[in-house]
Coordinates of C-alpha atoms in Angstrom, one line a residue:
X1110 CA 0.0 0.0 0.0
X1111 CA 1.7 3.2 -0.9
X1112 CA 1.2 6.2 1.8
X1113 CA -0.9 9.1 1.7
X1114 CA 0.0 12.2 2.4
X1115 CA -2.7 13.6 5.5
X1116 CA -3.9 17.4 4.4
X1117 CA -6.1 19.1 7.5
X1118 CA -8.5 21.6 6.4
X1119 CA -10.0 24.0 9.0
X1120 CA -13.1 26.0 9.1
X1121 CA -14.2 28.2 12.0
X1122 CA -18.0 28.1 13.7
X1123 CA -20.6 30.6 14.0
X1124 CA -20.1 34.1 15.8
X1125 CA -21.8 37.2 16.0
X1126 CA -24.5 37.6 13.2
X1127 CA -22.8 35.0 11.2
X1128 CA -24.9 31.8 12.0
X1129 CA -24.2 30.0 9.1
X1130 CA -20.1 30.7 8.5
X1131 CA -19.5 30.0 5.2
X1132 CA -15.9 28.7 5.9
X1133 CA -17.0 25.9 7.4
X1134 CA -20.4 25.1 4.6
X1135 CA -17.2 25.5 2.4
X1136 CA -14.8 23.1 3.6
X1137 CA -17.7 20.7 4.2
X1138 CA -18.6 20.9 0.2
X1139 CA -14.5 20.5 0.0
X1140 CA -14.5 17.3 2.0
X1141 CA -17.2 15.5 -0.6
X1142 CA -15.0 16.5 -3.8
X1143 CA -12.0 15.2 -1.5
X1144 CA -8.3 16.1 -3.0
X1145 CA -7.9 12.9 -4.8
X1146 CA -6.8 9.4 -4.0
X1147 CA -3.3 10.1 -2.7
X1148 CA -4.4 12.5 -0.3
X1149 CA -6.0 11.5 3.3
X1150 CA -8.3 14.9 4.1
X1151 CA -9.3 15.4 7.7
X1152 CA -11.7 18.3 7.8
X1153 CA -12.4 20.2 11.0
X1154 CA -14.1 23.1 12.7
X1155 CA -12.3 25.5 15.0
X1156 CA -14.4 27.3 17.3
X1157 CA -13.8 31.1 17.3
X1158 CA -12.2 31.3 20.7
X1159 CA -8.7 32.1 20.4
X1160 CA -6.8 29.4 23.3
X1161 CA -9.0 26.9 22.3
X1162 CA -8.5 27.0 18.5
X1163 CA -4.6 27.7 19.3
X1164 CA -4.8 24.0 21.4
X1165 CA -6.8 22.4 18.5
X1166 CA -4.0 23.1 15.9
X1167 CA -1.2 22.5 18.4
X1168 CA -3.6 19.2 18.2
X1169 CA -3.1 18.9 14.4
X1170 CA 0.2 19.3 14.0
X1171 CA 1.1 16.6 16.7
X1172 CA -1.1 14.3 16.4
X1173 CA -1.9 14.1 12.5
X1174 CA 1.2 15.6 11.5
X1175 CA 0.1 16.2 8.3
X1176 CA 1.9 17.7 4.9
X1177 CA 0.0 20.9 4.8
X1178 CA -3.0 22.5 7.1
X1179 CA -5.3 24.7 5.0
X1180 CA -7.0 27.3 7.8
X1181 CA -10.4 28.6 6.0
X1182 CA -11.7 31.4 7.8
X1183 CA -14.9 34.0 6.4
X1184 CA -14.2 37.9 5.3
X1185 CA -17.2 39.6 6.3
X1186 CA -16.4 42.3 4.3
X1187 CA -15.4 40.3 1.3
X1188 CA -17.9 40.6 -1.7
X1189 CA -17.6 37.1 -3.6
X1190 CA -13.8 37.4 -3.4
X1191 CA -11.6 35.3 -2.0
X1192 CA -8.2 36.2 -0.2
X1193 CA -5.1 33.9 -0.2
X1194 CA -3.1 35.4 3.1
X1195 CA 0.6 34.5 3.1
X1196 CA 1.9 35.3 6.5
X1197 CA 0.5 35.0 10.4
X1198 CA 1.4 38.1 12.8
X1199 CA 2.3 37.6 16.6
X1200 CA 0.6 40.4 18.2
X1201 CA -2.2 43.1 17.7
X1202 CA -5.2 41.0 19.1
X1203 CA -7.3 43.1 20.6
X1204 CA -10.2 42.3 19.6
X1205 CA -12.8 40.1 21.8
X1206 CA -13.6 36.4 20.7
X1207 CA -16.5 34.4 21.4
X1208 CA -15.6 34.2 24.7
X1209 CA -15.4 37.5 25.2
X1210 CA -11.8 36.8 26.0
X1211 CA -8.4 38.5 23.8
X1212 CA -4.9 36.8 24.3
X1213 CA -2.4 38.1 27.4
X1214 CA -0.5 41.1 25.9
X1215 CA -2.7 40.8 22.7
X1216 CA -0.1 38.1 22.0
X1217 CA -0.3 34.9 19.9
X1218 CA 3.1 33.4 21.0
X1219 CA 5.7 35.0 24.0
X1220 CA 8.5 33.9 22.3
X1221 CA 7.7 33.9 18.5
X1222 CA 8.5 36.3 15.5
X1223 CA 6.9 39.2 14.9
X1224 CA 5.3 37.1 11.6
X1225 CA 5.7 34.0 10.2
X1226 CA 5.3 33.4 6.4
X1227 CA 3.7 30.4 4.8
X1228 CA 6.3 28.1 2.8
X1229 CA 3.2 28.3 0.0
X1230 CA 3.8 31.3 -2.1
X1231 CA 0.4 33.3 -2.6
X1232 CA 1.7 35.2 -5.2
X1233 CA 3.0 32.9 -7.5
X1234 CA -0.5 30.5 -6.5
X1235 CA -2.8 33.1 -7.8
X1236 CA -1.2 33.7 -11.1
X1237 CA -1.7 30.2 -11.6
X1238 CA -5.2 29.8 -11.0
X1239 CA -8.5 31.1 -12.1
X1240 CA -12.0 30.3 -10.4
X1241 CA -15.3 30.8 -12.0
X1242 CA -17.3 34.0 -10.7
X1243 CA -15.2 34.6 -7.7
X1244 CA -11.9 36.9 -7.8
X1245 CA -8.6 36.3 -6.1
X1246 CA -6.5 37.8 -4.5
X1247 CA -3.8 37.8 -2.3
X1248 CA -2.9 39.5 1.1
X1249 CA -0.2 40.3 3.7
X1250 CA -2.5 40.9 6.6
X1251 CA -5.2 38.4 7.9
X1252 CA -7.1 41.0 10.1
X1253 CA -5.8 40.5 13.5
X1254 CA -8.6 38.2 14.8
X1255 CA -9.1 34.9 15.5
X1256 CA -7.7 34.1 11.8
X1257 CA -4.9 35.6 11.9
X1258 CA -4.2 34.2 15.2
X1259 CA -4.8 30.7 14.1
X1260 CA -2.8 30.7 11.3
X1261 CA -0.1 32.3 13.1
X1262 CA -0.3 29.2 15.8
X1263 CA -0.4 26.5 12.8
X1264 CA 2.5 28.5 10.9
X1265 CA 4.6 28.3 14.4
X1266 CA 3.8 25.0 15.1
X1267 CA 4.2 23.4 11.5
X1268 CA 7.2 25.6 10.4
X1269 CA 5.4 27.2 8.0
X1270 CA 3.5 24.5 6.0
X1271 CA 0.1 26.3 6.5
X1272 CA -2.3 28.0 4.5
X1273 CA -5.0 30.5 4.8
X1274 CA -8.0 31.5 2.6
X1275 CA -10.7 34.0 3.4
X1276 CA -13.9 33.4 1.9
X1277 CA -16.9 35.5 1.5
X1278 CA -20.0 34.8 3.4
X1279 CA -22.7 32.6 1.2
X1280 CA -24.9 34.5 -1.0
X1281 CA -26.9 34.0 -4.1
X1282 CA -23.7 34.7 -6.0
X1283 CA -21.6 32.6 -3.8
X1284 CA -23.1 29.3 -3.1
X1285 CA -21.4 26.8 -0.3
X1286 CA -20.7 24.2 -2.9
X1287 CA -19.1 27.1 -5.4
X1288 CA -16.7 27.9 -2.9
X1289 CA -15.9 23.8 -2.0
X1290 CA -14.9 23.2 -5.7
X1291 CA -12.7 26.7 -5.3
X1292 CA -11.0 25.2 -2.4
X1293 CA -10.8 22.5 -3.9
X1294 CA -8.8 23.7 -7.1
X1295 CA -6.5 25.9 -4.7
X1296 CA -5.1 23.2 -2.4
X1297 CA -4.6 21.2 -5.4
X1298 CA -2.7 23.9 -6.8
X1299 CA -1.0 24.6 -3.1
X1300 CA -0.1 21.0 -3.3
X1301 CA 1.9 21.2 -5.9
X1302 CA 4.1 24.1 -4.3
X1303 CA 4.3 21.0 -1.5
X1304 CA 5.6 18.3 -4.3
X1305 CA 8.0 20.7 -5.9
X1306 CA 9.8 21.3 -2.6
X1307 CA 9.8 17.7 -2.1
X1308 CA 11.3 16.3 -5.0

């Protein structure tokens, strides 16, 4: 039996108006099309409560240790685009979670870098693909909230072999299953950054 190579993809719960988070309906839709036969998906949902989605990737990375974690988290503000972010950032967070709780010093890790940048490159990812009635685009800043706090964890703790995508909330436009194939076509493509540095 050859092995497969074990891909996590994340997407967060509800909070605040957002009942239905369309990161998670996404990843969901993702987990149906799958990533294809040599690839073992776990799909998960983080809660949006900083310590306790920090512990569940710490989780991830030690237990599943898998080639690449792909964070999905939902742009509020984001009209049917979708944002590749290359790089987590240590401090800033301010903001309340779910829990009504913000990190110690507004601090992700005491004794990490002031960022962390994914070993995917964004850039060179979105030239290469295209997806049908949603734009692209890539980012250097992932908001200073619970996503950019998450994927700053999962960059720390898996030296960089993390992605993250922000996604727009569902509308008529932007269906759940829409954004799954999307997903779907730009881990495939992230995948093959993976290979290329593994050969």
């Amino acid at each position: 039996m050859d092995s497969k190579s074990t891909v996590v993809v994340t997407g967060f719960g509800p909070f605040r108006q957002h009942l239905v988070n369309s990161s998670w309906e996404a990843v969901k839709e993702l987990s149906k099309r799958g990533l294809g036969k040599t690839i073992d998906l776990h799909i998960m949902q983080l809660p949006v409560v900083y310590q306790k989605a920090k512990e569940q990737v710490f989780k991830i990375w030690t237990t599943l240790q898998p080639l690449l974690t792909v964070h999905v988290g939902l742009a509020s503000s984001a009209k049917a685009i979708i944002i590749l972010e290359q790089c987590g950032k240590n401090k800033g967070y301010k903001e309340m979670d779910a829990c009504g709780f913000h990190p110690e010093g507004g601090c992700c890790m005491l004794d990490g870098p002031e960022k962390i940048e994914s070993t995917i490159n964004m850039k060179t990812l979105w030239k290469n693909i295209s997806v049908e009635g949603i734009d692209i685009i890539f980012s250097r800043d992932a908001g200073r909230y619970i996503c950019d706090y998450t994927y700053y964890a999962s960059l720390y703790y898996g030296n960089g072999r993390a992605a993250f995508i922000h996604v727009p909330p569902l509308s008529k436009s932007v269906t759940a299953d829409s954004l799954g194939k999307a997903l779907q076509t730009i881990i495939l493509e992230m995948l093959k950054q993976c290979g290329e540095e593994r050969e």
